Coordinates of C-alpha atoms and ligand atoms in Angstrom, one line a residue:
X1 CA 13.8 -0.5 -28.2
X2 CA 10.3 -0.1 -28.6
X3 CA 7.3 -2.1 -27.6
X4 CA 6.8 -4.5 -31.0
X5 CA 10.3 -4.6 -30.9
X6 CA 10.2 -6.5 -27.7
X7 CA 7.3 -8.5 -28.7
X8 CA 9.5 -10.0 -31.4
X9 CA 12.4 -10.6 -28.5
X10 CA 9.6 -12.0 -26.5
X11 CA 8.6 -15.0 -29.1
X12 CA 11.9 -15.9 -29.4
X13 CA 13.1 -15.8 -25.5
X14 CA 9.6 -18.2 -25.4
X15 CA 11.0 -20.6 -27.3
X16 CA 14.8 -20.4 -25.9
X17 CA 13.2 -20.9 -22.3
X18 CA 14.8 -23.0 -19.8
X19 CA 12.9 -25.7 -18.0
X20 CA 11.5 -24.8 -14.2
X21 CA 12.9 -25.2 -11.4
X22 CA 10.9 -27.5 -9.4
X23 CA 11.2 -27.2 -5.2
X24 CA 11.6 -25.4 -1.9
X25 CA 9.2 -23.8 0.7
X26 CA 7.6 -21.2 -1.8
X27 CA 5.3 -24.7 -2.6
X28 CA 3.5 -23.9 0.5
X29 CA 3.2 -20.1 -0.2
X30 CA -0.5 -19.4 0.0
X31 CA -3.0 -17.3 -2.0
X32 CA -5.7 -14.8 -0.2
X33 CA -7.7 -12.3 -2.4
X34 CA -8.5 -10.2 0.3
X35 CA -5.4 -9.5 1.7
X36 CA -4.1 -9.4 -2.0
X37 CA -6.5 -6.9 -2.8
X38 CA -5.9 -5.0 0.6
X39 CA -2.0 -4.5 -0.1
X40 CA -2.9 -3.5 -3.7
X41 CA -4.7 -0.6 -1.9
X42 CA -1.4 0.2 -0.5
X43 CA 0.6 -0.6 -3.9
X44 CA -2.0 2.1 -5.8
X45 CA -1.4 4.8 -2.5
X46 CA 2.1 4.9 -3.1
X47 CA 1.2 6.6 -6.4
X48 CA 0.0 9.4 -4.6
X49 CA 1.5 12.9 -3.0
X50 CA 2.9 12.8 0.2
X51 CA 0.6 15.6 1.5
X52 CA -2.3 12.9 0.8
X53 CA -0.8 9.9 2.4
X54 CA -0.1 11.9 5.7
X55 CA -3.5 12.2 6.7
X56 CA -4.5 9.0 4.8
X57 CA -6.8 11.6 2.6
X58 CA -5.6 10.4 -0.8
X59 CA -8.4 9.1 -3.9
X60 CA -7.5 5.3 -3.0
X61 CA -7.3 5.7 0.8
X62 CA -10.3 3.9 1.6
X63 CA -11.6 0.7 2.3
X64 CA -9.7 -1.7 3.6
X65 CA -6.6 0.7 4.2
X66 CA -8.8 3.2 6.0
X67 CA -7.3 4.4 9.6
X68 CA -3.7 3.1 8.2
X69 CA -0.7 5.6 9.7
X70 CA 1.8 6.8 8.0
X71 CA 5.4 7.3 9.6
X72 CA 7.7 7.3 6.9
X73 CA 8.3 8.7 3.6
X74 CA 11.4 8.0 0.8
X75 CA 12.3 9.1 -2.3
X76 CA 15.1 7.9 -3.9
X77 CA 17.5 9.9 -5.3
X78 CA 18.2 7.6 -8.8
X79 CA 14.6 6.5 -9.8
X80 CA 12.5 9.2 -8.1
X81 CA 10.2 6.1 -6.8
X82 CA 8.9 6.7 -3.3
X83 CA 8.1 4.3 -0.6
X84 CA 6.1 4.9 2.2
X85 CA 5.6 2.6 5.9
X86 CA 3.0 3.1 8.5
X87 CA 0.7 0.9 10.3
X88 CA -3.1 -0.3 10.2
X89 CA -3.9 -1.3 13.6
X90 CA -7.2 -3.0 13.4
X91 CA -5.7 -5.7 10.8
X92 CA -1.8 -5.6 13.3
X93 CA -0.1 -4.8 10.4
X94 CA 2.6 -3.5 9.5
X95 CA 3.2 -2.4 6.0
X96 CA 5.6 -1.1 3.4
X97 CA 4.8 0.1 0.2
X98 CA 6.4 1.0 -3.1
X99 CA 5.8 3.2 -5.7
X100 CA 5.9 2.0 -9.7
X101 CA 7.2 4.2 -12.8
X102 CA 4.9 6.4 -14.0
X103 CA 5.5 5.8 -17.2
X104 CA 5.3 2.0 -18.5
X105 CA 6.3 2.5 -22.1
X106 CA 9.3 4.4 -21.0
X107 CA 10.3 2.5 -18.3
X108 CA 10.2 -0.6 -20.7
X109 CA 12.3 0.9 -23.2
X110 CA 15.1 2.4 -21.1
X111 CA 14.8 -0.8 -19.2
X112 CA 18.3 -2.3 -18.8
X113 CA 19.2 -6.4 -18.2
X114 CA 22.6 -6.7 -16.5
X115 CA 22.8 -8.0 -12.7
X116 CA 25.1 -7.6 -10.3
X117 CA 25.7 -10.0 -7.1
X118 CA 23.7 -10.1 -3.9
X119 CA 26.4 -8.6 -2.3
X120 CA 26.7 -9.0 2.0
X121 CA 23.8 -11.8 2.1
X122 CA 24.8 -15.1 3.9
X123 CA 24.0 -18.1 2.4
X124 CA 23.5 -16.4 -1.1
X125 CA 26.1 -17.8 -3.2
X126 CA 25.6 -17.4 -7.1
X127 CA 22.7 -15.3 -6.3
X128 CA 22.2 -12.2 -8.9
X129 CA 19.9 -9.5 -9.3
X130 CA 19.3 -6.7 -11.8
X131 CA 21.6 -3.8 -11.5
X132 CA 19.2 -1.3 -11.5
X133 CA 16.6 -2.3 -8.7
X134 CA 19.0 -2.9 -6.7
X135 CA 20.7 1.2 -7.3
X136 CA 16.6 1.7 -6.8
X137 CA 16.8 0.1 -3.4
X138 CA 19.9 0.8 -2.0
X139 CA 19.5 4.1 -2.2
X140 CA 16.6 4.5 0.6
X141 CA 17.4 0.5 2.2
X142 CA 19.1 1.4 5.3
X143 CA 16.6 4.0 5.7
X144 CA 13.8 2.5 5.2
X145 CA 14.2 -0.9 7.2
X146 CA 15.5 1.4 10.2
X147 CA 12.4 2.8 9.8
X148 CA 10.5 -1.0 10.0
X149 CA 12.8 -1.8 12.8
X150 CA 11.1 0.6 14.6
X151 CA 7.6 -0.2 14.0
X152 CA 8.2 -3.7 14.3
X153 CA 9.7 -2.7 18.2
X154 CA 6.8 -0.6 19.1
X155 CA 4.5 -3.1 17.5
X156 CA 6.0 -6.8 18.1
X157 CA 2.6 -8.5 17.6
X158 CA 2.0 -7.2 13.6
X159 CA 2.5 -8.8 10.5
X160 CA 4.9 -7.1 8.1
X161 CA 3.6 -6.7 4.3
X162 CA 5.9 -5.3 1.6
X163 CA 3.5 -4.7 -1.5
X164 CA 4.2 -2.8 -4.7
X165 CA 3.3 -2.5 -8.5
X166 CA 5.7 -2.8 -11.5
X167 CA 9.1 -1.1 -10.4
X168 CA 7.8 -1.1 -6.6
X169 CA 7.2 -4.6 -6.9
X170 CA 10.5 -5.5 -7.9
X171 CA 11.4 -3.3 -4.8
X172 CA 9.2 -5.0 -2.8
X173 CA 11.0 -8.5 -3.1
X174 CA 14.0 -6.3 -2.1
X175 CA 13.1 -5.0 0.3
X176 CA 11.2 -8.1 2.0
X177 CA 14.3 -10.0 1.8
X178 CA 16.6 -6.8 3.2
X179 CA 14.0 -6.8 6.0
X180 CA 13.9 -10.6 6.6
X181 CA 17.9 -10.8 6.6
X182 CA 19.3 -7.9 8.0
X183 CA 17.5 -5.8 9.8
X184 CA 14.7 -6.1 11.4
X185 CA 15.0 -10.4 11.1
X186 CA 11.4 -10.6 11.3
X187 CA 9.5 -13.0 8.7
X188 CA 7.6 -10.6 5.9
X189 CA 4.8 -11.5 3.3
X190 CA 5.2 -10.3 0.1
X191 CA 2.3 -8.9 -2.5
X192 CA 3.8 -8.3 -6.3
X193 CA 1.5 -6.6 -8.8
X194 CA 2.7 -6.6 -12.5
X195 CA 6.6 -6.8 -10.5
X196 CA 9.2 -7.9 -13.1
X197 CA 11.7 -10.6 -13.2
X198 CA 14.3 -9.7 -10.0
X199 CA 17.3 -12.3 -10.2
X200 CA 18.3 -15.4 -11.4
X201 CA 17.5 -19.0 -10.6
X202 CA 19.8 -19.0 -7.3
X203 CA 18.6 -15.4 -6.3
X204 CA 14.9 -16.8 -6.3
X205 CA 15.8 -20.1 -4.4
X206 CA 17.6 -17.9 -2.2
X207 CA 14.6 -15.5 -1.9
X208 CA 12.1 -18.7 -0.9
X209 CA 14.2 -20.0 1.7
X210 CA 14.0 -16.6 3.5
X211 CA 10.3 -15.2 2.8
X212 CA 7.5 -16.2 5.3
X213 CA 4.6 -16.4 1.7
X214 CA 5.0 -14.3 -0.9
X215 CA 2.0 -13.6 -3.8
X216 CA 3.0 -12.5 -6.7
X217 CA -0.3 -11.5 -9.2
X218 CA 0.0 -11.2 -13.1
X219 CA -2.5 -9.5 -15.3
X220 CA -3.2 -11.1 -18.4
X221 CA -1.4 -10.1 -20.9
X222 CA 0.7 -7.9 -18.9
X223 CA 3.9 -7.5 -20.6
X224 CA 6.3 -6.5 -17.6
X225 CA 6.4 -9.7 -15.7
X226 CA 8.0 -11.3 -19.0
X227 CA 11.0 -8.9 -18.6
X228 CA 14.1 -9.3 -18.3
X229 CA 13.9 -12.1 -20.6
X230 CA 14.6 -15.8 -19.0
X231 CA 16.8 -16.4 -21.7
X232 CA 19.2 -14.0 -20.0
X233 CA 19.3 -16.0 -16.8
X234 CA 16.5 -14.3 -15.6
X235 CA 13.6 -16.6 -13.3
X236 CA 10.4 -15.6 -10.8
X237 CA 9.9 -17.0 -7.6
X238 CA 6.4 -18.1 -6.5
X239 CA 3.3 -17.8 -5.6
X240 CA 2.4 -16.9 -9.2
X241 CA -1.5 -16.2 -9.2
X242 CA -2.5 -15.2 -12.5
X243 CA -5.4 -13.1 -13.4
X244 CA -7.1 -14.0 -16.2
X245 CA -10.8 -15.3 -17.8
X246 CA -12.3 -12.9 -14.9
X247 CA -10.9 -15.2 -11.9
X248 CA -7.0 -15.8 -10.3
X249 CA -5.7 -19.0 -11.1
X250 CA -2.6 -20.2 -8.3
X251 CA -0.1 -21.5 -10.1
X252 CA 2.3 -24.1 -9.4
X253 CA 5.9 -23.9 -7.0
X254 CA 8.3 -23.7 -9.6
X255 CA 8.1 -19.7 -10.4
X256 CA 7.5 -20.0 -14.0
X257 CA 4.7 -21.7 -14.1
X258 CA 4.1 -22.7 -18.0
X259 CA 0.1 -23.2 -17.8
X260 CA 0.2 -19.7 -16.3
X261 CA 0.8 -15.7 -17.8
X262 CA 4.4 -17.5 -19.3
X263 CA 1.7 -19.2 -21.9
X264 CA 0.8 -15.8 -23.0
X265 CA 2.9 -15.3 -26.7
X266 CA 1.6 -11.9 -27.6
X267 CA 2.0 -9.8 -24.2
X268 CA 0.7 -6.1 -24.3
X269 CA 1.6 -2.7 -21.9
X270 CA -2.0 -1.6 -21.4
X271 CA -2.6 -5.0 -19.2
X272 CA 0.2 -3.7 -16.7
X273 CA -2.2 -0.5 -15.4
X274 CA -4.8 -2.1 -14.1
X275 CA -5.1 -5.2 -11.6
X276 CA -7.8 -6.4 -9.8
X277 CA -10.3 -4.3 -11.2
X278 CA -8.1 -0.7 -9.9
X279 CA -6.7 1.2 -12.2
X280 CA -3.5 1.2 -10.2
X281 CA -0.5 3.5 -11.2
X282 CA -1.6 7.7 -11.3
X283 CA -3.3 8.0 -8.0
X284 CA -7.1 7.7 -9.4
X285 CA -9.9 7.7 -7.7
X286 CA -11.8 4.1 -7.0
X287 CA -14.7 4.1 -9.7
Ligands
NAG1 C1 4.9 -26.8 -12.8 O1 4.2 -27.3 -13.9 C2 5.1 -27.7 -15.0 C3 4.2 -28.1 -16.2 O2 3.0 -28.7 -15.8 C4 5.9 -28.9 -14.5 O3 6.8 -29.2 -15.6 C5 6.7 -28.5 -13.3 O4 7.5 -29.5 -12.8 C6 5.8 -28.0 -12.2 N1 6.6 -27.5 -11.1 C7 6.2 -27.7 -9.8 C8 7.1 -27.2 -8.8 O5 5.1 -28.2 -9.5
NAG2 C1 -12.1 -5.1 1.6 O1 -11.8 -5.8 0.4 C2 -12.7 -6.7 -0.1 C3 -12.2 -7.3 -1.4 O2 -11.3 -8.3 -1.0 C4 -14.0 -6.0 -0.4 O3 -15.0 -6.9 -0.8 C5 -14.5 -5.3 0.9 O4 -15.6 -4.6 0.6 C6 -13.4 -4.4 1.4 N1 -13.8 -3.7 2.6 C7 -14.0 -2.4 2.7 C8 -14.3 -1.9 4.1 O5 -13.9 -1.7 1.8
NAG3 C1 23.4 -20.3 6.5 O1 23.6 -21.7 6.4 C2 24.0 -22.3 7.6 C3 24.4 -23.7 7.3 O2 23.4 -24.4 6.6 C4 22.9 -22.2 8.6 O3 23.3 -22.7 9.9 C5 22.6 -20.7 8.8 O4 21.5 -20.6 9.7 C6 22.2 -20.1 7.5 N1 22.0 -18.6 7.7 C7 21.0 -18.0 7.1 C8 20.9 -16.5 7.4 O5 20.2 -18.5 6.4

Protein backbone atom coordinates (compact mmCIF):
# COMPACT_ATOMS: atom_id res chain seq x y z
CA UNK A 1 0.00 0.00 0.00
CA UNK A 2 1.65 3.09 -0.82
CA UNK A 3 1.45 6.61 0.60
CA UNK A 4 -1.56 8.22 -1.72
CA UNK A 5 -3.05 5.04 -1.35
CA UNK A 6 -3.47 5.70 2.29
CA UNK A 7 -4.34 9.20 1.86
CA UNK A 8 -7.49 7.95 0.03
CA UNK A 9 -8.14 5.30 3.15
CA UNK A 10 -7.44 8.25 5.24
CA UNK A 11 -10.58 10.59 3.80
CA UNK A 12 -12.69 7.88 4.15
CA UNK A 13 -11.71 6.48 7.84
CA UNK A 14 -12.29 10.64 8.49
CA UNK A 15 -15.64 10.45 7.68
CA UNK A 16 -16.42 6.82 9.15
CA UNK A 17 -14.93 8.26 12.58
CA UNK A 18 -16.49 7.39 15.83
CA UNK A 19 -17.38 10.11 18.29
CA UNK A 20 -14.71 10.78 21.33
CA UNK A 21 -14.64 9.41 24.26
CA UNK A 22 -15.07 12.06 26.79
CA UNK A 23 -13.52 11.35 30.59
CA UNK A 24 -10.97 10.03 33.08
CA UNK A 25 -7.75 11.44 34.76
CA UNK A 26 -5.81 12.05 31.38
CA UNK A 27 -8.12 15.62 31.71
CA UNK A 28 -5.67 16.69 34.13
CA UNK A 29 -2.52 15.55 32.15
CA UNK A 30 -0.45 18.68 31.78
CA UNK A 31 1.64 20.27 28.95
CA UNK A 32 5.45 21.62 29.58
CA UNK A 33 7.56 22.57 26.45
CA UNK A 34 10.67 22.35 28.14
CA UNK A 35 10.50 19.11 29.52
CA UNK A 36 8.75 18.14 26.10
CA UNK A 37 11.62 19.42 24.33
CA UNK A 38 14.11 17.87 26.91
CA UNK A 39 12.72 14.17 26.33
CA UNK A 40 12.68 14.84 22.61
CA UNK A 41 16.54 15.20 23.08
CA UNK A 42 16.44 11.72 24.42
CA UNK A 43 13.72 10.44 21.60
CA UNK A 44 16.36 11.94 18.73
CA UNK A 45 19.63 10.11 20.89
CA UNK A 46 18.13 6.90 20.62
CA UNK A 47 18.73 7.22 16.82
CA UNK A 48 22.25 7.15 17.47
CA UNK A 49 25.12 4.31 17.83
CA UNK A 50 25.63 2.85 21.01
CA UNK A 51 29.41 3.65 21.01
CA UNK A 52 28.02 7.45 21.11
CA UNK A 53 25.45 7.15 23.77
CA UNK A 54 28.04 5.54 26.20
CA UNK A 55 29.95 8.43 26.79
CA UNK A 56 26.91 10.79 25.97
CA UNK A 57 29.34 11.99 22.84
CA UNK A 58 26.55 11.57 20.24
CA UNK A 59 25.55 14.91 17.54
CA UNK A 60 22.20 15.50 19.79
CA UNK A 61 23.82 14.87 23.18
CA UNK A 62 23.77 18.28 24.36
CA UNK A 63 21.79 20.74 25.99
CA UNK A 64 19.55 19.85 28.22
CA UNK A 65 20.50 16.03 28.15
CA UNK A 66 24.15 16.95 28.84
CA UNK A 67 25.81 14.80 31.85
CA UNK A 68 22.88 12.15 31.29
CA UNK A 69 24.34 8.30 32.11
CA UNK A 70 23.73 5.59 30.26
CA UNK A 71 23.32 1.98 31.84
CA UNK A 72 21.44 0.16 29.55
CA UNK A 73 21.23 -0.78 26.00
CA UNK A 74 18.43 -3.08 23.95
CA UNK A 75 17.96 -4.21 20.71
CA UNK A 76 15.23 -6.13 19.83
CA UNK A 77 15.47 -9.05 18.03
CA UNK A 78 12.02 -8.49 15.64
CA UNK A 79 12.19 -4.81 14.79
CA UNK A 80 15.91 -4.03 15.25
CA UNK A 81 14.60 -0.72 17.34
CA UNK A 82 16.92 -0.07 20.34
CA UNK A 83 16.13 1.47 23.62
CA UNK A 84 18.36 2.89 25.87
CA UNK A 85 17.97 4.00 30.06
CA UNK A 86 20.32 5.99 32.10
CA UNK A 87 19.93 8.81 34.38
CA UNK A 88 20.39 12.84 34.42
CA UNK A 89 21.10 13.71 37.85
CA UNK A 90 20.86 17.43 37.96
CA UNK A 91 17.06 17.27 36.69
CA UNK A 92 16.52 13.49 39.23
CA UNK A 93 15.45 11.86 36.41
CA UNK A 94 15.20 8.87 35.37
CA UNK A 95 14.69 8.16 31.68
CA UNK A 96 13.93 5.57 29.04
CA UNK A 97 14.09 6.09 25.53
CA UNK A 98 13.09 4.44 22.30
CA UNK A 99 14.24 4.32 19.11
CA UNK A 100 11.81 4.97 15.77
CA UNK A 101 12.08 3.16 12.20
CA UNK A 102 14.39 4.51 10.10
CA UNK A 103 12.52 4.36 7.36
CA UNK A 104 8.93 6.21 7.50
CA UNK A 105 7.70 5.31 4.08
CA UNK A 106 8.55 1.75 4.62
CA UNK A 107 7.42 1.35 7.93
CA UNK A 108 4.05 2.82 6.75
CA UNK A 109 3.54 0.47 4.04
CA UNK A 110 4.49 -2.82 5.70
CA UNK A 111 2.61 -1.43 8.61
CA UNK A 112 0.06 -4.05 9.77
CA UNK A 113 -3.53 -3.30 11.83
CA UNK A 114 -4.54 -6.36 13.81
CA UNK A 115 -4.34 -6.33 17.87
CA UNK A 116 -4.12 -8.76 20.13
CA UNK A 117 -5.28 -8.51 24.00
CA UNK A 118 -3.46 -6.95 26.85
CA UNK A 119 -2.63 -10.10 28.07
CA UNK A 120 -1.57 -10.53 32.25
CA UNK A 121 -2.81 -6.75 33.01
CA UNK A 122 -5.31 -6.51 35.96
CA UNK A 123 -8.15 -4.47 35.59
CA UNK A 124 -7.68 -4.45 31.62
CA UNK A 125 -10.71 -6.10 30.39
CA UNK A 126 -11.48 -5.51 26.60
CA UNK A 127 -8.31 -3.72 26.32
CA UNK A 128 -6.37 -4.41 22.79
CA UNK A 129 -3.33 -3.36 21.27
CA UNK A 130 -1.55 -3.66 17.95
CA UNK A 131 0.04 -6.96 17.40
CA UNK A 132 3.14 -5.75 16.27
CA UNK A 133 4.28 -3.14 19.08
CA UNK A 134 3.52 -5.31 21.34
CA UNK A 135 6.10 -8.40 19.47
CA UNK A 136 8.35 -4.90 19.40
CA UNK A 137 8.10 -4.70 23.23
CA UNK A 138 8.03 -7.84 24.55
CA UNK A 139 10.88 -8.80 23.18
CA UNK A 140 13.30 -6.49 25.34
CA UNK A 141 10.18 -5.75 28.38
CA UNK A 142 11.34 -7.87 31.02
CA UNK A 143 14.76 -6.64 30.33
CA UNK A 144 14.41 -3.48 30.15
CA UNK A 145 12.00 -2.64 33.20
CA UNK A 146 14.57 -4.92 35.30
CA UNK A 147 16.77 -2.57 34.21
CA UNK A 148 14.45 0.64 35.59
CA UNK A 149 13.79 -1.39 38.60
CA UNK A 150 17.14 -0.92 39.38
CA UNK A 151 17.62 2.65 38.74
CA UNK A 152 14.52 3.52 40.35
CA UNK A 153 16.15 1.52 43.79
CA UNK A 154 19.42 3.25 43.63
CA UNK A 155 17.66 6.44 42.81
CA UNK A 156 14.08 6.50 44.75
CA UNK A 157 13.81 10.28 44.69
CA UNK A 158 13.73 10.59 40.45
CA UNK A 159 11.07 11.01 38.11
CA UNK A 160 10.78 8.33 35.52
CA UNK A 161 10.27 9.57 31.72
CA UNK A 162 9.59 7.07 28.88
CA UNK A 163 9.95 9.24 25.59
CA UNK A 164 10.17 8.06 21.98
CA UNK A 165 9.46 9.09 18.28
CA UNK A 166 7.16 7.18 15.76
CA UNK A 167 7.64 3.40 16.45
CA UNK A 168 9.45 4.25 19.88
CA UNK A 169 6.67 6.22 20.78
CA UNK A 170 4.30 3.66 20.42
CA UNK A 171 6.87 1.69 22.58
CA UNK A 172 7.01 4.29 24.91
CA UNK A 173 3.20 4.02 25.99
CA UNK A 174 4.26 0.29 26.36
CA UNK A 175 6.59 0.46 28.09
CA UNK A 176 5.28 3.28 30.59
CA UNK A 177 2.35 1.32 31.41
CA UNK A 178 4.72 -2.23 31.78
CA UNK A 179 6.70 -0.07 34.13
CA UNK A 180 3.70 1.50 35.99
CA UNK A 181 2.04 -2.02 36.44
CA UNK A 182 4.42 -4.60 36.85
CA UNK A 183 7.52 -3.87 37.64
CA UNK A 184 8.87 -1.30 39.05
CA UNK A 185 5.04 0.10 40.29
CA UNK A 186 6.33 3.51 40.21
CA UNK A 187 4.17 6.41 38.50
CA UNK A 188 5.94 7.34 34.82
CA UNK A 189 5.32 10.43 32.55
CA UNK A 190 5.05 9.85 29.18
CA UNK A 191 6.47 12.12 26.05
CA UNK A 192 5.11 10.76 22.31
CA UNK A 193 6.58 12.34 19.26
CA UNK A 194 4.73 11.51 15.88
CA UNK A 195 3.77 7.91 18.10
CA UNK A 196 0.86 6.12 16.30
CA UNK A 197 -2.35 4.89 17.40
CA UNK A 198 -1.49 1.95 20.28
CA UNK A 199 -5.03 0.25 21.23
CA UNK A 200 -8.45 0.66 21.28
CA UNK A 201 -10.91 2.76 23.27
CA UNK A 202 -10.69 0.42 26.49
CA UNK A 203 -6.78 0.00 26.04
CA UNK A 204 -6.47 3.98 26.22
CA UNK A 205 -9.02 4.28 29.29
CA UNK A 206 -7.04 1.68 30.68
CA UNK A 207 -3.68 3.44 29.85
CA UNK A 208 -5.09 6.88 31.69
CA UNK A 209 -6.10 5.35 34.79
CA UNK A 210 -2.54 4.05 35.25
CA UNK A 211 -0.15 6.92 33.81
CA UNK A 212 0.99 9.70 36.30
CA UNK A 213 0.72 12.63 32.73
CA UNK A 214 1.36 11.65 29.60
CA UNK A 215 2.19 14.35 26.36
CA UNK A 216 1.71 13.18 23.35
CA UNK A 217 2.97 15.95 20.50
CA UNK A 218 1.72 15.88 16.73
CA UNK A 219 3.35 17.64 13.94
CA UNK A 220 1.14 19.11 11.47
CA UNK A 221 0.45 17.19 8.96
CA UNK A 222 2.17 14.30 10.23
CA UNK A 223 0.65 11.34 8.81
CA UNK A 224 1.62 8.50 11.44
CA UNK A 225 -0.41 9.53 14.30
CA UNK A 226 -3.55 8.97 11.88
CA UNK A 227 -2.56 5.27 11.64
CA UNK A 228 -4.00 2.56 12.33
CA UNK A 229 -7.13 3.95 11.20
CA UNK A 230 -9.98 4.70 14.05
CA UNK A 231 -12.35 3.07 11.89
CA UNK A 232 -10.60 -0.13 12.85
CA UNK A 233 -11.25 0.30 16.55
CA UNK A 234 -8.26 2.12 16.86
CA UNK A 235 -8.31 5.56 19.54
CA UNK A 236 -5.30 7.86 21.21
CA UNK A 237 -5.16 8.66 24.68
CA UNK A 238 -4.36 12.27 25.87
CA UNK A 239 -2.58 14.94 26.33
CA UNK A 240 -2.72 15.67 22.57
CA UNK A 241 -0.59 18.94 21.97
CA UNK A 242 -0.48 19.69 18.53
CA UNK A 243 2.09 21.56 16.66
CA UNK A 244 1.00 23.64 14.26
CA UNK A 245 0.82 27.64 12.88
CA UNK A 246 4.43 27.89 14.67
CA UNK A 247 3.07 27.34 18.38
CA UNK A 248 1.56 23.93 20.38
CA UNK A 249 -1.97 24.02 20.84
CA UNK A 250 -3.17 21.50 24.19
CA UNK A 251 -5.96 19.81 23.15
CA UNK A 252 -8.79 18.58 24.89
CA UNK A 253 -9.27 15.08 27.36
CA UNK A 254 -10.91 12.95 25.03
CA UNK A 255 -7.73 11.61 22.86
CA UNK A 256 -8.99 12.52 19.61
CA UNK A 257 -9.43 15.83 19.82
CA UNK A 258 -11.37 17.03 16.56
CA UNK A 259 -10.16 20.81 16.52
CA UNK A 260 -6.68 19.25 16.71
CA UNK A 261 -4.12 17.25 13.95
CA UNK A 262 -7.53 14.73 13.54
CA UNK A 263 -8.86 18.09 11.48
CA UNK A 264 -6.02 17.64 9.22
CA UNK A 265 -7.71 15.79 5.71
CA UNK A 266 -4.59 15.68 3.54
CA UNK A 267 -1.83 14.24 6.02
CA UNK A 268 1.85 13.92 4.58
CA UNK A 269 5.20 11.67 5.68
CA UNK A 270 7.77 14.47 5.46
CA UNK A 271 5.86 16.22 8.60
CA UNK A 272 6.77 12.98 10.74
CA UNK A 273 10.85 13.80 10.64
CA UNK A 274 10.95 16.75 12.22
CA UNK A 275 9.36 18.05 15.60
CA UNK A 276 10.02 20.85 17.54
CA UNK A 277 12.31 22.45 15.28
CA UNK A 278 14.98 18.88 15.37
CA UNK A 279 15.22 16.98 12.68
CA UNK A 280 14.67 14.00 14.81
CA UNK A 281 15.02 10.41 13.29
CA UNK A 282 19.05 9.67 11.65
CA UNK A 283 21.15 10.97 14.50
CA UNK A 284 21.84 14.65 13.05
CA UNK A 285 23.57 17.11 14.36
CA UNK A 286 21.46 20.22 16.12
CA UNK A 287 21.69 22.99 13.30
C1 LIG B 1 -13.38 17.53 22.92
O1 LIG B 1 -13.91 18.40 21.94
C2 LIG B 1 -14.97 17.86 21.17
C3 LIG B 1 -15.35 18.87 20.10
O2 LIG B 1 -15.28 20.18 20.53
C4 LIG B 1 -16.13 17.49 22.06
O3 LIG B 1 -17.14 16.88 21.29
C5 LIG B 1 -15.65 16.53 23.13
O4 LIG B 1 -16.70 16.25 24.02
C6 LIG B 1 -14.48 17.12 23.89
N1 LIG B 1 -14.01 16.13 24.84
C7 LIG B 1 -13.56 16.47 26.07
C8 LIG B 1 -13.14 15.36 26.96
O5 LIG B 1 -13.50 17.63 26.46
C1 LIG C 1 16.83 23.53 27.32
O1 LIG C 1 15.70 23.56 26.45
C2 LIG C 1 15.13 24.83 26.26
C3 LIG C 1 13.94 24.67 25.34
O2 LIG C 1 12.87 24.26 26.06
C4 LIG C 1 16.15 25.78 25.66
O3 LIG C 1 15.58 27.06 25.52
C5 LIG C 1 17.37 25.83 26.56
O4 LIG C 1 18.33 26.60 25.94
C6 LIG C 1 17.91 24.44 26.79
N1 LIG C 1 19.03 24.45 27.69
C7 LIG C 1 20.25 24.09 27.29
C8 LIG C 1 21.31 24.09 28.34
O5 LIG C 1 20.49 23.76 26.14
C1 LIG D 1 -8.30 -3.28 40.10
O1 LIG D 1 -9.61 -2.92 40.50
C2 LIG D 1 -9.86 -3.17 41.88
C3 LIG D 1 -11.32 -2.90 42.14
O2 LIG D 1 -11.72 -1.68 41.58
C4 LIG D 1 -8.94 -2.28 42.72
O3 LIG D 1 -9.14 -2.51 44.07
C5 LIG D 1 -7.50 -2.58 42.35
O4 LIG D 1 -6.66 -1.66 43.02
C6 LIG D 1 -7.29 -2.43 40.85
N1 LIG D 1 -5.94 -2.82 40.51
C7 LIG D 1 -5.19 -2.11 39.67
C8 LIG D 1 -3.81 -2.63 39.44
O5 LIG D 1 -5.57 -1.08 39.14
Amino acid sequence: MNVFVLVTLLAVAAACAMPAAARLPGASYTWDEKTAYTMLEYASASYCDEKDLLDWSCNVCVGNTTGFVLTGYWTDPVTKTESFSGYHAESKAIILAHEGSHNTENWITNLKFKKADLVDYPNATGAKVHRGFQEAWEGVGQEVSDHVADLVERFPEYRVYATGHSLGGALAVLSSLYVTVKKPHVPVHVYTFGAPRVGNDAFQLYFQSQIENAVRVVHSTDIVPHLPFRFLGYHHAPLEVWEHNGGYKVCNGSGEDPKCSDSVVVPTASAHAVYMGIKVNGCHARS
